Coordinates of C-alpha atoms and ligand atoms in Angstrom, one line a residue:
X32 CA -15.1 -22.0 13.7
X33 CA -12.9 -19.5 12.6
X34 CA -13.8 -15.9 13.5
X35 CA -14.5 -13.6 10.2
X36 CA -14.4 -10.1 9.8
X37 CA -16.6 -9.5 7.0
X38 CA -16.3 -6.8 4.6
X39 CA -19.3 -5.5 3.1
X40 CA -18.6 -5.5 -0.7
X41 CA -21.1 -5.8 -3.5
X42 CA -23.8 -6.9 -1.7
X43 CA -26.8 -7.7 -4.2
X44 CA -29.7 -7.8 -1.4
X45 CA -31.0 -4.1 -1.5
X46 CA -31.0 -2.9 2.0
X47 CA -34.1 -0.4 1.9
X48 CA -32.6 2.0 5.2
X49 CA -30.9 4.9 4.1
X50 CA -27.2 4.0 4.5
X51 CA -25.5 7.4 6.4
X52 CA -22.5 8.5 4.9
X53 CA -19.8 11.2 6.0
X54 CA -19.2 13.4 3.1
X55 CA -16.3 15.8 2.6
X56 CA -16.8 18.4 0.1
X57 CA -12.8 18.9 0.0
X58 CA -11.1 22.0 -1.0
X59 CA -10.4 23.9 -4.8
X60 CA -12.7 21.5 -7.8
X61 CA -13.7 19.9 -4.6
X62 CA -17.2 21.3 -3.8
X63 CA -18.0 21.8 -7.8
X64 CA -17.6 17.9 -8.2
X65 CA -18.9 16.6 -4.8
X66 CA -22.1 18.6 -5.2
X67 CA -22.7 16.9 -9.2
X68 CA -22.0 13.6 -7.6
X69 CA -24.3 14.2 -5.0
X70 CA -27.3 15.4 -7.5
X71 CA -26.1 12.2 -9.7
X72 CA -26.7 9.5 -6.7
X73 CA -29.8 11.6 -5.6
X74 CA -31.5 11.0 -9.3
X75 CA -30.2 7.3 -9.5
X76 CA -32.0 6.6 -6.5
X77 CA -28.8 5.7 -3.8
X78 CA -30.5 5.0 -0.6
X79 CA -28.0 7.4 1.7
X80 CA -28.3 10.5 3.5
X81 CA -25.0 12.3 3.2
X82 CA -23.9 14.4 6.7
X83 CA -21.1 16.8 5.4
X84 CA -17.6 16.7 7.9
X85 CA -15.7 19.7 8.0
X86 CA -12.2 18.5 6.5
X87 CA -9.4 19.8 4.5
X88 CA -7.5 23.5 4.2
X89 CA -9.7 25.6 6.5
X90 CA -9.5 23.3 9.3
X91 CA -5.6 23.4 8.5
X92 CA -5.7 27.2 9.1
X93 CA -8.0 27.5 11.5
X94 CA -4.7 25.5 14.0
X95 CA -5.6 22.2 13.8
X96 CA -2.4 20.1 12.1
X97 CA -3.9 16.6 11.5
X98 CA -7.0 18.9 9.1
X99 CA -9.8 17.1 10.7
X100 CA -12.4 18.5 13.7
X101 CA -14.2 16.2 16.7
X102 CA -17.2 16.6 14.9
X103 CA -15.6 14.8 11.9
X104 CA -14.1 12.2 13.8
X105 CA -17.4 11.5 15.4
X106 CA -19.5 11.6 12.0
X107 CA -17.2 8.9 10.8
X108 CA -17.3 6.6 13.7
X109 CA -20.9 6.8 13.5
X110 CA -21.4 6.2 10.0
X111 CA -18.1 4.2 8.7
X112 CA -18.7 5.4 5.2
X113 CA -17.0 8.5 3.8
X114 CA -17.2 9.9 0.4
X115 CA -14.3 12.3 0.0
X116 CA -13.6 15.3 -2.3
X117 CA -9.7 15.9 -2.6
X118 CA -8.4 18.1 0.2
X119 CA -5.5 20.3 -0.4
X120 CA -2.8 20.1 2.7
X121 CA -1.6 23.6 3.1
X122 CA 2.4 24.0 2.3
X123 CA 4.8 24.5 4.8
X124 CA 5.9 21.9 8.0
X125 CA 3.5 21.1 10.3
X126 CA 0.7 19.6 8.7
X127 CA -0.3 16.3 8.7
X128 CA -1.3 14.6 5.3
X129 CA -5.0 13.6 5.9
X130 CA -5.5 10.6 4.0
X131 CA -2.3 9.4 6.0
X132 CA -3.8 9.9 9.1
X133 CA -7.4 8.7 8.1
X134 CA -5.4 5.3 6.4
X135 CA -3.7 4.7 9.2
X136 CA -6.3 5.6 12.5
X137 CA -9.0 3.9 10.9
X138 CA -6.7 1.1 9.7
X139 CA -7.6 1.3 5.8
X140 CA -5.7 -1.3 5.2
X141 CA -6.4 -2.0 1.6
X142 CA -5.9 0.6 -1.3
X143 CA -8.4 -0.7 -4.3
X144 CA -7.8 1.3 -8.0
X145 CA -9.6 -0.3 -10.7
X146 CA -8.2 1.5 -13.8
X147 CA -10.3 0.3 -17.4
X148 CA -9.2 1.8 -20.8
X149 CA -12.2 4.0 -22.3
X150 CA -10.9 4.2 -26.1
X151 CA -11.3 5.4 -28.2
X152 CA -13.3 8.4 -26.1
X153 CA -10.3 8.5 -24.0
X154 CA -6.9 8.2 -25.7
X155 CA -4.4 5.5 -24.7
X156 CA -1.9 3.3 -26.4
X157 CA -3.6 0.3 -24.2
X158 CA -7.2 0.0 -25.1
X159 CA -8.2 -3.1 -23.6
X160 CA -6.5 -2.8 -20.6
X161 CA -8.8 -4.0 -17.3
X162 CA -6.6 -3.6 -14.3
X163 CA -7.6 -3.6 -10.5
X164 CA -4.8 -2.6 -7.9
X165 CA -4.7 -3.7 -5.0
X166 CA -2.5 -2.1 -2.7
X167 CA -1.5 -2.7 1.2
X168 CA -1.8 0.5 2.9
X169 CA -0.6 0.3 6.3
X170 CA 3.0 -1.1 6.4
X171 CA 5.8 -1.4 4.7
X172 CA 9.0 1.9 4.6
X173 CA 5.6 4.0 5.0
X174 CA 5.4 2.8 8.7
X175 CA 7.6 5.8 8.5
X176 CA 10.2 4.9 11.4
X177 CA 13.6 6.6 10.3
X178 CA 16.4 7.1 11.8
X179 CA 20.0 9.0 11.4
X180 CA 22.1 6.7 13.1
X181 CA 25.9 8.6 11.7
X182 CA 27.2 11.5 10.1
X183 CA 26.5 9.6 6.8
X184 CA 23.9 7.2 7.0
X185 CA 19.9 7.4 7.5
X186 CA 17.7 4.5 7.4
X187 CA 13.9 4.0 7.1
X188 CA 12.1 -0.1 8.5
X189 CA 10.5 -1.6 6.3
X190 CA 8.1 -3.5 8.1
X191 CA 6.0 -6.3 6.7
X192 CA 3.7 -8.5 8.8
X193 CA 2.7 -11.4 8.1
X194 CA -0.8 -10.7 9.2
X195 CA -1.0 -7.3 7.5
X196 CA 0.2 -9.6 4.1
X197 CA -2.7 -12.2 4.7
X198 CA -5.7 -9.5 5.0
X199 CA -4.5 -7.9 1.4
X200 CA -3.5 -10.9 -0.1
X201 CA -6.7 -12.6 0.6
X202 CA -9.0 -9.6 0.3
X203 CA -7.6 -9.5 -3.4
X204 CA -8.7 -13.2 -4.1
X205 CA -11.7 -12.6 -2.4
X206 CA -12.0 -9.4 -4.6
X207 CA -10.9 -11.6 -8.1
X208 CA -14.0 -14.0 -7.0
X209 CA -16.6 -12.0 -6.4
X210 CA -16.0 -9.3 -9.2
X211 CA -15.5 -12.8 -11.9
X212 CA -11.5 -11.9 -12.0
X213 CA -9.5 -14.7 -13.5
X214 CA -6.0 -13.8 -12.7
X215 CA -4.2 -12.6 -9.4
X216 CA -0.7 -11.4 -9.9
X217 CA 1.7 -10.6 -7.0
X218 CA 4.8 -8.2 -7.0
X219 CA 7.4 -8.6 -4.9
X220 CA 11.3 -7.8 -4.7
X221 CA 12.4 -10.7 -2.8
X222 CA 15.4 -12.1 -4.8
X223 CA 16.6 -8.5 -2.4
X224 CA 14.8 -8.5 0.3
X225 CA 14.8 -12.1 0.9
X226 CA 12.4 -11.6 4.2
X227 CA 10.5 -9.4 4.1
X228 CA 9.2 -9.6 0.4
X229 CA 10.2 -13.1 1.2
X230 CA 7.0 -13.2 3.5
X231 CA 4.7 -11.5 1.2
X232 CA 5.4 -14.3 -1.6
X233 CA 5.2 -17.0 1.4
X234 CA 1.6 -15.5 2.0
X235 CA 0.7 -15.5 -1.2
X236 CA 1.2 -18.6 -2.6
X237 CA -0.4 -20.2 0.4
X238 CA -3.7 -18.2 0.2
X239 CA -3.5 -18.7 -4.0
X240 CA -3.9 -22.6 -3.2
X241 CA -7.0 -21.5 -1.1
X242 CA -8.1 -20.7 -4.6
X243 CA -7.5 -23.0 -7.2
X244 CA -10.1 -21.3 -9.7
X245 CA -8.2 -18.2 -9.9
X246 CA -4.9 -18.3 -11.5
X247 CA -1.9 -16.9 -9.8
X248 CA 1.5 -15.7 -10.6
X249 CA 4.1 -14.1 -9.0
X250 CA 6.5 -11.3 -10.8
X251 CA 9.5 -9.3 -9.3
X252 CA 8.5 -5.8 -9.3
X253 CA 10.7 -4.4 -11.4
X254 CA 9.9 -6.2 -14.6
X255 CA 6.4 -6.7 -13.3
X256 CA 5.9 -2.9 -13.2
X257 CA 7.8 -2.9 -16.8
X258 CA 5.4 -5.0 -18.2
X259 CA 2.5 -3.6 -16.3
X260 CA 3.3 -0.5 -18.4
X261 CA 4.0 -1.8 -22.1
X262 CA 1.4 -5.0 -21.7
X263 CA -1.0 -3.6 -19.2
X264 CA -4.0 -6.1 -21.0
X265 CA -2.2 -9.1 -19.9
X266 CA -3.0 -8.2 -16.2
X267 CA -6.5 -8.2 -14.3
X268 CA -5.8 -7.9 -10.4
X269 CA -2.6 -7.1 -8.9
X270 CA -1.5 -7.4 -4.8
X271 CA 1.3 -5.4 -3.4
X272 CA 2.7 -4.0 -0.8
X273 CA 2.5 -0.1 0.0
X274 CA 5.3 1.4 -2.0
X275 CA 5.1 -0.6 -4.8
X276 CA 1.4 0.0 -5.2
X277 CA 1.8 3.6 -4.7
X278 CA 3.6 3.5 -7.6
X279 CA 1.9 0.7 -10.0
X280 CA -1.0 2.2 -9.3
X281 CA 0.1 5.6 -10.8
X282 CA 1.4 4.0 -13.6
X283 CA -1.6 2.3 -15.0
X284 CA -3.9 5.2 -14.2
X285 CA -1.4 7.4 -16.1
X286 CA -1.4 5.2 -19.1
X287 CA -5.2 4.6 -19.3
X288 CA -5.0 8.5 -19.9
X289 CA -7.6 8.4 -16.9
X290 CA -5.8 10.2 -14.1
X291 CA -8.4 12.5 -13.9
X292 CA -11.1 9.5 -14.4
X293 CA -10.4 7.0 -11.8
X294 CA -11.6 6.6 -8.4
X295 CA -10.5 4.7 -5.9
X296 CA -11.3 3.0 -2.3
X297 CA -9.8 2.3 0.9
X298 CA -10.9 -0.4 3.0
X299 CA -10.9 -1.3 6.4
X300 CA -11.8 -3.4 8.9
X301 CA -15.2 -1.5 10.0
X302 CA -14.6 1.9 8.2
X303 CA -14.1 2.4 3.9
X304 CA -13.6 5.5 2.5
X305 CA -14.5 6.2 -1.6
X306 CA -12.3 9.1 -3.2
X307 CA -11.0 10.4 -6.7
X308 CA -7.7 9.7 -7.3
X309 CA -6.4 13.3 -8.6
X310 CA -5.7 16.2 -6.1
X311 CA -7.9 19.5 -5.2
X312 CA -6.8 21.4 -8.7
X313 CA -6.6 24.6 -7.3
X314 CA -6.0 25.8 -10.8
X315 CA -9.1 25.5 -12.5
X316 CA -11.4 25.4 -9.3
X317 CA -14.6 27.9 -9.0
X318 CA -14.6 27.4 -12.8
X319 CA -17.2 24.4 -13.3
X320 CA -14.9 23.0 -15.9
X321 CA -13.6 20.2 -13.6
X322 CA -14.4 16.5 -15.1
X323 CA -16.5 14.7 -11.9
X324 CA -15.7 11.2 -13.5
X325 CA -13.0 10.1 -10.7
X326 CA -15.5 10.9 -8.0
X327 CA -18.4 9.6 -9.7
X328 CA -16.8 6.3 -10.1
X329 CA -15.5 6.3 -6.8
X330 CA -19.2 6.7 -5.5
X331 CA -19.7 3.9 -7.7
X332 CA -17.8 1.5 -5.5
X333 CA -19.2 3.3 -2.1
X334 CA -22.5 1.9 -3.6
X335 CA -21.6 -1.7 -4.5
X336 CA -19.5 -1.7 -1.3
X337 CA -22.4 -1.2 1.3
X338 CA -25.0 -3.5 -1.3
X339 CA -26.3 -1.2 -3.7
X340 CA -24.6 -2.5 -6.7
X341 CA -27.6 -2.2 -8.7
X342 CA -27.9 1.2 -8.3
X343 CA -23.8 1.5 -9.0
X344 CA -24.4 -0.4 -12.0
X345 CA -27.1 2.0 -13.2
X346 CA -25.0 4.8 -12.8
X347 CA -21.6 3.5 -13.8
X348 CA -23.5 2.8 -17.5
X349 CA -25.0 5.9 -18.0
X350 CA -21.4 7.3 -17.3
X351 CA -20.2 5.3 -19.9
X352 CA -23.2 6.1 -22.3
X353 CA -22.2 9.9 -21.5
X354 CA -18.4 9.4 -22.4
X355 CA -19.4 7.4 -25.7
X356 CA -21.8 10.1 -26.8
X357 CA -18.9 12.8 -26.4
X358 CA -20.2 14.6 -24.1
X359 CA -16.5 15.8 -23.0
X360 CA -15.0 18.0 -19.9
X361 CA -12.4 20.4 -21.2
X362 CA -9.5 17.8 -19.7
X363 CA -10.5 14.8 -22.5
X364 CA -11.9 17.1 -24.8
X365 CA -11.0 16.5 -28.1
X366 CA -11.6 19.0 -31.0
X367 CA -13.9 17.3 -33.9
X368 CA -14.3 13.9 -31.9
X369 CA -15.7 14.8 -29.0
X370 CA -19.5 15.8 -29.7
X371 CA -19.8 18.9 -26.8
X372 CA -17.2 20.5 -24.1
X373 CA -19.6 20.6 -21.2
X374 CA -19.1 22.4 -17.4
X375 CA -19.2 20.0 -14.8
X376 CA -22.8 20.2 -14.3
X377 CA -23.6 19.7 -17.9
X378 CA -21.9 16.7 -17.3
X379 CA -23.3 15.8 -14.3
X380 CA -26.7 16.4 -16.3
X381 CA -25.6 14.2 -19.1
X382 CA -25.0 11.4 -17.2
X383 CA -28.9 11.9 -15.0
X384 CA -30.4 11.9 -18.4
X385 CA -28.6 8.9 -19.3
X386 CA -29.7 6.7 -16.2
X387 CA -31.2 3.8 -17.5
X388 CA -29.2 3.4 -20.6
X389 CA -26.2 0.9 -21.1
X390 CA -23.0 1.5 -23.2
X391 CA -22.9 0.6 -26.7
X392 CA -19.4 -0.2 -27.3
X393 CA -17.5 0.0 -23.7
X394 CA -17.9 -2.6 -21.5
X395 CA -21.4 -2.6 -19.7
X396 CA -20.8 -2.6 -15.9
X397 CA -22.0 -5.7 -13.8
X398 CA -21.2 -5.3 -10.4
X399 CA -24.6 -6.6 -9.5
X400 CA -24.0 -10.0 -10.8
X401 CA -22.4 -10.5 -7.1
X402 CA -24.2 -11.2 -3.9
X403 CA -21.5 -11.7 -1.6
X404 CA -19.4 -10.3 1.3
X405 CA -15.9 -10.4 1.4
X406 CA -15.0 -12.4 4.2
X407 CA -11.2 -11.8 6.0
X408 CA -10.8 -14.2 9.0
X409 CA -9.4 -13.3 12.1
X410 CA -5.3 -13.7 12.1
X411 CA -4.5 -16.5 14.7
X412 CA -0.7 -16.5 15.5
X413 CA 0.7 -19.9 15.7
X414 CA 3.1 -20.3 18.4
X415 CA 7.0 -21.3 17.1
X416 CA 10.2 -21.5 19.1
X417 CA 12.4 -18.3 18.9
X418 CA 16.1 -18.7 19.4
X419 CA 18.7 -16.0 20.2
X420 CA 21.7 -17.2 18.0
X421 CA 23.8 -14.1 17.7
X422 CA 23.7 -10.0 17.2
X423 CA 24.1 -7.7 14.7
X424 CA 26.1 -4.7 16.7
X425 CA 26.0 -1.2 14.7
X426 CA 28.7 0.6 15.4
X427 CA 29.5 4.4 14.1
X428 CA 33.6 4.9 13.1
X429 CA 35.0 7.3 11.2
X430 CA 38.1 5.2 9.8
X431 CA 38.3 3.5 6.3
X432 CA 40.2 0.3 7.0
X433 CA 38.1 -2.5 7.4
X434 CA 40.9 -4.5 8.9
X435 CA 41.4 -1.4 11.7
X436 CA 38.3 -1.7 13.3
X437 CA 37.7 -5.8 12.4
X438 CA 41.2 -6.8 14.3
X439 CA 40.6 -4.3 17.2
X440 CA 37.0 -6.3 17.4
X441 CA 39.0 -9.3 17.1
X442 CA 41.2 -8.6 20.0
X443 CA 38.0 -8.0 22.4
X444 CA 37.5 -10.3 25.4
X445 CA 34.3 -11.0 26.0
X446 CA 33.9 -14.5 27.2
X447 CA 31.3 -16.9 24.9
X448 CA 31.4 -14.3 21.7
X449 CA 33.6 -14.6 18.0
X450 CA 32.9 -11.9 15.4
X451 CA 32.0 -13.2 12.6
X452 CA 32.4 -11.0 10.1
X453 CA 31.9 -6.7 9.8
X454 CA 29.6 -5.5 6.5
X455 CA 29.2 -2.0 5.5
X456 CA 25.7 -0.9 3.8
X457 CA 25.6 -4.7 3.6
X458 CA 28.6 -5.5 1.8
X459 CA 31.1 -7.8 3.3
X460 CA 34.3 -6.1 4.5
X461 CA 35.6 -8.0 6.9
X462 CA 37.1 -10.9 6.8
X463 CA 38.8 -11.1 3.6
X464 CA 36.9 -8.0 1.8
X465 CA 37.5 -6.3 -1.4
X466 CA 39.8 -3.3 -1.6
X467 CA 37.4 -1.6 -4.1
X468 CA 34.4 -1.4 -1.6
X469 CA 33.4 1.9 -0.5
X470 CA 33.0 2.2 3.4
X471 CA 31.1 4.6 5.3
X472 CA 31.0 5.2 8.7
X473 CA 28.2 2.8 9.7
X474 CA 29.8 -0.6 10.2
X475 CA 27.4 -3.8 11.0
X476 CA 29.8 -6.6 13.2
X477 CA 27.7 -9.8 13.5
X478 CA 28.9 -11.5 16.5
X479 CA 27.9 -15.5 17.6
X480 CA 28.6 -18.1 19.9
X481 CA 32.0 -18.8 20.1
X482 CA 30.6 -22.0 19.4
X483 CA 28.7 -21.8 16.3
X484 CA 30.3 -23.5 13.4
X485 CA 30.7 -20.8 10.7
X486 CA 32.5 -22.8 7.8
X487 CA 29.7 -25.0 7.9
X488 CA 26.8 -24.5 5.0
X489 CA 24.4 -23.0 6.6
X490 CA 26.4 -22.3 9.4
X491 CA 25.1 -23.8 12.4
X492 CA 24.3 -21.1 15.2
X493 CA 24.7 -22.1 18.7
X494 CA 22.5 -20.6 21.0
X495 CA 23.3 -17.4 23.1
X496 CA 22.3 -15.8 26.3
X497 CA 20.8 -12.4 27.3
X498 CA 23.3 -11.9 29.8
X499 CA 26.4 -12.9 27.7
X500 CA 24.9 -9.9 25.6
X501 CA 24.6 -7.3 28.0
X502 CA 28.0 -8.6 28.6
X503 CA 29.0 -7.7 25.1
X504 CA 27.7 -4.6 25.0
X505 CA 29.4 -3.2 28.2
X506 CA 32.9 -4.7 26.7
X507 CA 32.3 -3.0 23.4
X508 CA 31.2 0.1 25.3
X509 CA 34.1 0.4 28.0
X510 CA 36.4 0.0 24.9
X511 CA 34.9 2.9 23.2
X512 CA 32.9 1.7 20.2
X513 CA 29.9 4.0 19.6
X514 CA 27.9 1.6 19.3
X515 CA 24.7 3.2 17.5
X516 CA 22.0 0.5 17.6
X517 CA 22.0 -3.5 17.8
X518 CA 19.8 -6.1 16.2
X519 CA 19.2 -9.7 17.8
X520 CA 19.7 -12.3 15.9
X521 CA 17.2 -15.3 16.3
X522 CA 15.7 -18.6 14.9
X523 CA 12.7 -19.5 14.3
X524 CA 11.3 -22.8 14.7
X525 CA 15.5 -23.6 13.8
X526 CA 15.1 -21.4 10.8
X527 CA 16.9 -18.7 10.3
X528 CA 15.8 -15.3 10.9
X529 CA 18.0 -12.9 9.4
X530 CA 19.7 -12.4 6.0
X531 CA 23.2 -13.0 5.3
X532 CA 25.8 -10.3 4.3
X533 CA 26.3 -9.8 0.8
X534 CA 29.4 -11.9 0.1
X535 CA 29.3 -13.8 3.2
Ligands
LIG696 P1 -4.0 17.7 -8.9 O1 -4.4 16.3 -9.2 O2 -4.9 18.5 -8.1 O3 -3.8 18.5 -10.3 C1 -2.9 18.0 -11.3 C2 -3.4 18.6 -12.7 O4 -4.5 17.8 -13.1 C3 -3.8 20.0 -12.6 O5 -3.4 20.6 -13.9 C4 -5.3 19.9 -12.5 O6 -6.0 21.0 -13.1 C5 -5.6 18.6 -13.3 N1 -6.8 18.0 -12.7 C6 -6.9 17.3 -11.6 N2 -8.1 16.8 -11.4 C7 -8.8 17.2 -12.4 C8 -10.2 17.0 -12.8 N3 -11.1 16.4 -12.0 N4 -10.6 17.6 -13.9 C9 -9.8 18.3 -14.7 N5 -8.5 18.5 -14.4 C10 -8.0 17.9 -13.3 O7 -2.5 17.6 -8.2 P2 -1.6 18.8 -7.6 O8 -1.7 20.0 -8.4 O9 -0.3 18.1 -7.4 O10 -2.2 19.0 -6.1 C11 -3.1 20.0 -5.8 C12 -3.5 19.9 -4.3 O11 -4.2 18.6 -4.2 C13 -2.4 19.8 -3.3 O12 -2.7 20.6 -2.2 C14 -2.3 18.3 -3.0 O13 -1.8 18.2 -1.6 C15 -3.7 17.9 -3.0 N6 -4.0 16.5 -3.2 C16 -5.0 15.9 -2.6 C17 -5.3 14.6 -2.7 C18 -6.4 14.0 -1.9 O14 -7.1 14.7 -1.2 N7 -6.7 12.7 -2.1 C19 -4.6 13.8 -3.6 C20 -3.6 14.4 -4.4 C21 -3.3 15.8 -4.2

């Protein structure tokens, strides 16, 4: 049997014992909203006993860059639950963003931001739009590796594993089942990035056969997010990786007109954290007119997440009661529709004396109608044969000629190696390149086995050793190329592992 990690979502068996949660107050609205969600789970009857963590600005000044104490730390290893108010990160260099390091210690490796259109009580141009995203969280360019490698040229990995794609791609089909979600939609960029994206799609539509209920489709994510924003009803859960979902996710929050309403969570393997999407609004904070929806909902899914999903559903509708009756923080206040402008613990109030009643023309909430866990299986590697066929070497020159540097390459002796051809930002240059392509000074010079066959299609690699590329390095090196980084080139199971130049 295959070992399972299983994720406690929307369990429907009460659990009687107080679940303990870590609870950040945050800086600026912070406090204000934190304390009304509190007094709201208190009088819908949540079974948890909050123990506050000292987060956020003050830990910040006090000298301590990553914004977190030892106490914290310890609260959260304990009690694997956190409720978080927004923090603000202090300005200047030398502080580490929180949620960053929280994400990525406690490896929160899923980013979940339902987003539901509230008209008319909430104005938007999409008003049945029913959108969960679901959003990798660990990898991808926000591994954050970058490098200067010239005078001219930076570059940032993207990094995309193929067991960090199967935990997020199956925890969103797991999600779609056991919330009743009929559609999974992936986005991707890989008629670019052929590989990495590539994988991500691979992943995909493997798992989406796992699932043959759901429907799945696949979109590049530049028309996908285009649609996303002018057809948003046509979508119900969407997977992607990091960067795309940091910026889907804005979108359809923005055009719900519920920035300041959604909530979101972030999931790991052991430890999920529950927080509002918007920041600490130092702006209007110590004024009580702050709207507590975003962390109200976001309590919402702490609640259905560790198997109190009837108590999230109780308080999720009276939310939604409170909204249809009007009852309105300044922020979606609207003059002559909105019944009151109520402080945030009028509305806080609002929503206590509406426990126990269901929406009348918003949908009514059903977490509950799941008992399941989420299950994520342990990744098991399967073992293929890896090839050294070649190298990518990176050299820095400041010349402009392609031809220069490609026929002084050409003229190298080192036994066993043939260049193959010199790209610059990816763009073939060498052989036979265009006059009109720009070059900088950051050349890539593939080199393979003299014996590889390079008019064939697909060329056919031969293999290469280590030592004949130590070899090549030293040769390049005594002849003065600065070389500035290399890149192996390999085959996996005979397939191959890198991209070809643009052109080539
Ligand atoms: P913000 O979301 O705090 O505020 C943007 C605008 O939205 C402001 O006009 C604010 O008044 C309004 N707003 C936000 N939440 C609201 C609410 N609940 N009710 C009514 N109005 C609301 O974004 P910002 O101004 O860019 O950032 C302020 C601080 O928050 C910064 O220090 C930033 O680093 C931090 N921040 C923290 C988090 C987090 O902890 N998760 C997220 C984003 C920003």
């Amino acid at each position: 049997m295959q070992n399972t990690t299983e994720i406690n979502t929307n369990q429907n068996t009460p659990t009687m014992k107080a679940t303990k949660i870590a609870v950040a107050l945050g800086d600026g609205i912070g406090p204000e909203i934190m304390k009304t969600a509190l007094k709201i789970l208190d009088a819908a009857g949540a079974r948890i006993e909050p123990e506050f963590i000292d987060v956020g600005e003050q830990v910040y000044l006090n000298g301590n860059t990553a914004g977190i104490t030892k106490e914290a730390w310890n609260t959260i290893h304990r009690n694997k639950i956190i409720l978080k108010a927004p923090i603000t990160t202090p300005q200047g260099k030398g502080y580490k963003s929180l949620n960053v390091t929280l994400r990525k210690s406690l490896g929160l490796f899923a980013n979940i931001r339902p987003v539901i259109a509230m008209d008319p009580y909430v104005t938007t141009g999409h008003p049945k739009m029913d959108v969960v995203i679901v959003r990798e969280n660990e990898e991808d360019l926000y591994a954050g590796i970058e490098h200067q490698q010239t005078q001219d040229v930076v570059q940032c990995l993207k990094l995309i594993t193929r067991p960090g794609s199967e935990k997020i791609i199956r925890y969103a089909f797991e999600y779609a089942r056991i919330y009743g979600r009929k559609k999974v939609t992936c986005m991707v960029k890989d008629n670019i990035m052929k590989l990495t994206d590539g994988l991500f799609h691979k992943v995909f539509d493997e798992i989406a056969q796992e699932y043959p209920e759901i429907e799945s489709e696949t979109q590049i994510i530049d028309i996908g997010a285009a649609r996303l924003a002018t057809y948003p009803e046509r979508y119900d859960v969407v997977v992607t990786s990091n960067l795309y979902g940091d910026i889907i996710s804005d979108i359809v929050a923005e055009i719900a007109g519920s920035v300041g309403l959604a909530g979101s969570a972030n999931i790991g393997k052991e430890v999920a954290m529950f927080e509002a999407i918007h920041g600490s609004a130092p702006d209007i904070a110590g004024k009580s007119i702050a709207n507590p929806s975003a962390l109200i909902n976001a309590s919402v899914m702490m609640l259905a997440h560790i198997g109190q999903a009837d108590i999230a559903d109780k308080i999720k509708n009276a939310w939604l009661k409170t909204i249809e009756d009007g009852m309105h923080t300044a922020d979606i206040f609207k003059e002559g529709w909105s019944a009151k402008k109520v402080s945030t613990t009028e509305f806080g109030d609002a929503v206590i004396s509406r426990l126990g009643q269901t929406p009348k023309t918003l949908p009514v909430s059903h977490l509950a109608k799941g008992n399941e866990t989420i299950k994520i299986p342990e990744y098991i590697r399967k073992t293929q044969t890896k090839e050294l066929v070649g190298v990518d070497v990176f050299i820095d020159w400041s010349g402009s000629d392609p031809n220069v540097i490609g026929n002084k390459l050409n003229t190298l002796e080192s036994d066993g190696w043939k260049l193959k051809m010199i790209t610059n930002r990816g763009v073939k240059v060498f052989p036979d390149g265009l006059e009109h392509t720009y070059c900088t000074d950051h050349w890539r010079c593939r080199f393979v086995s003299e014996h590889t066959d390079t008019k064939a299609s697909p060329p056919l690699y031969k293999l290469v050793t280590r030592n004949k590329l130590i070899q090549l390095l030293s040769d390049l090196y005594k002849n003065e190329f600065d070389v500035i980084k290399t890149e192996n080139l390999y085959e996996f199971d005979g397939k191959r592992g890198f991209s070809l130049g643009q052109g080539e």
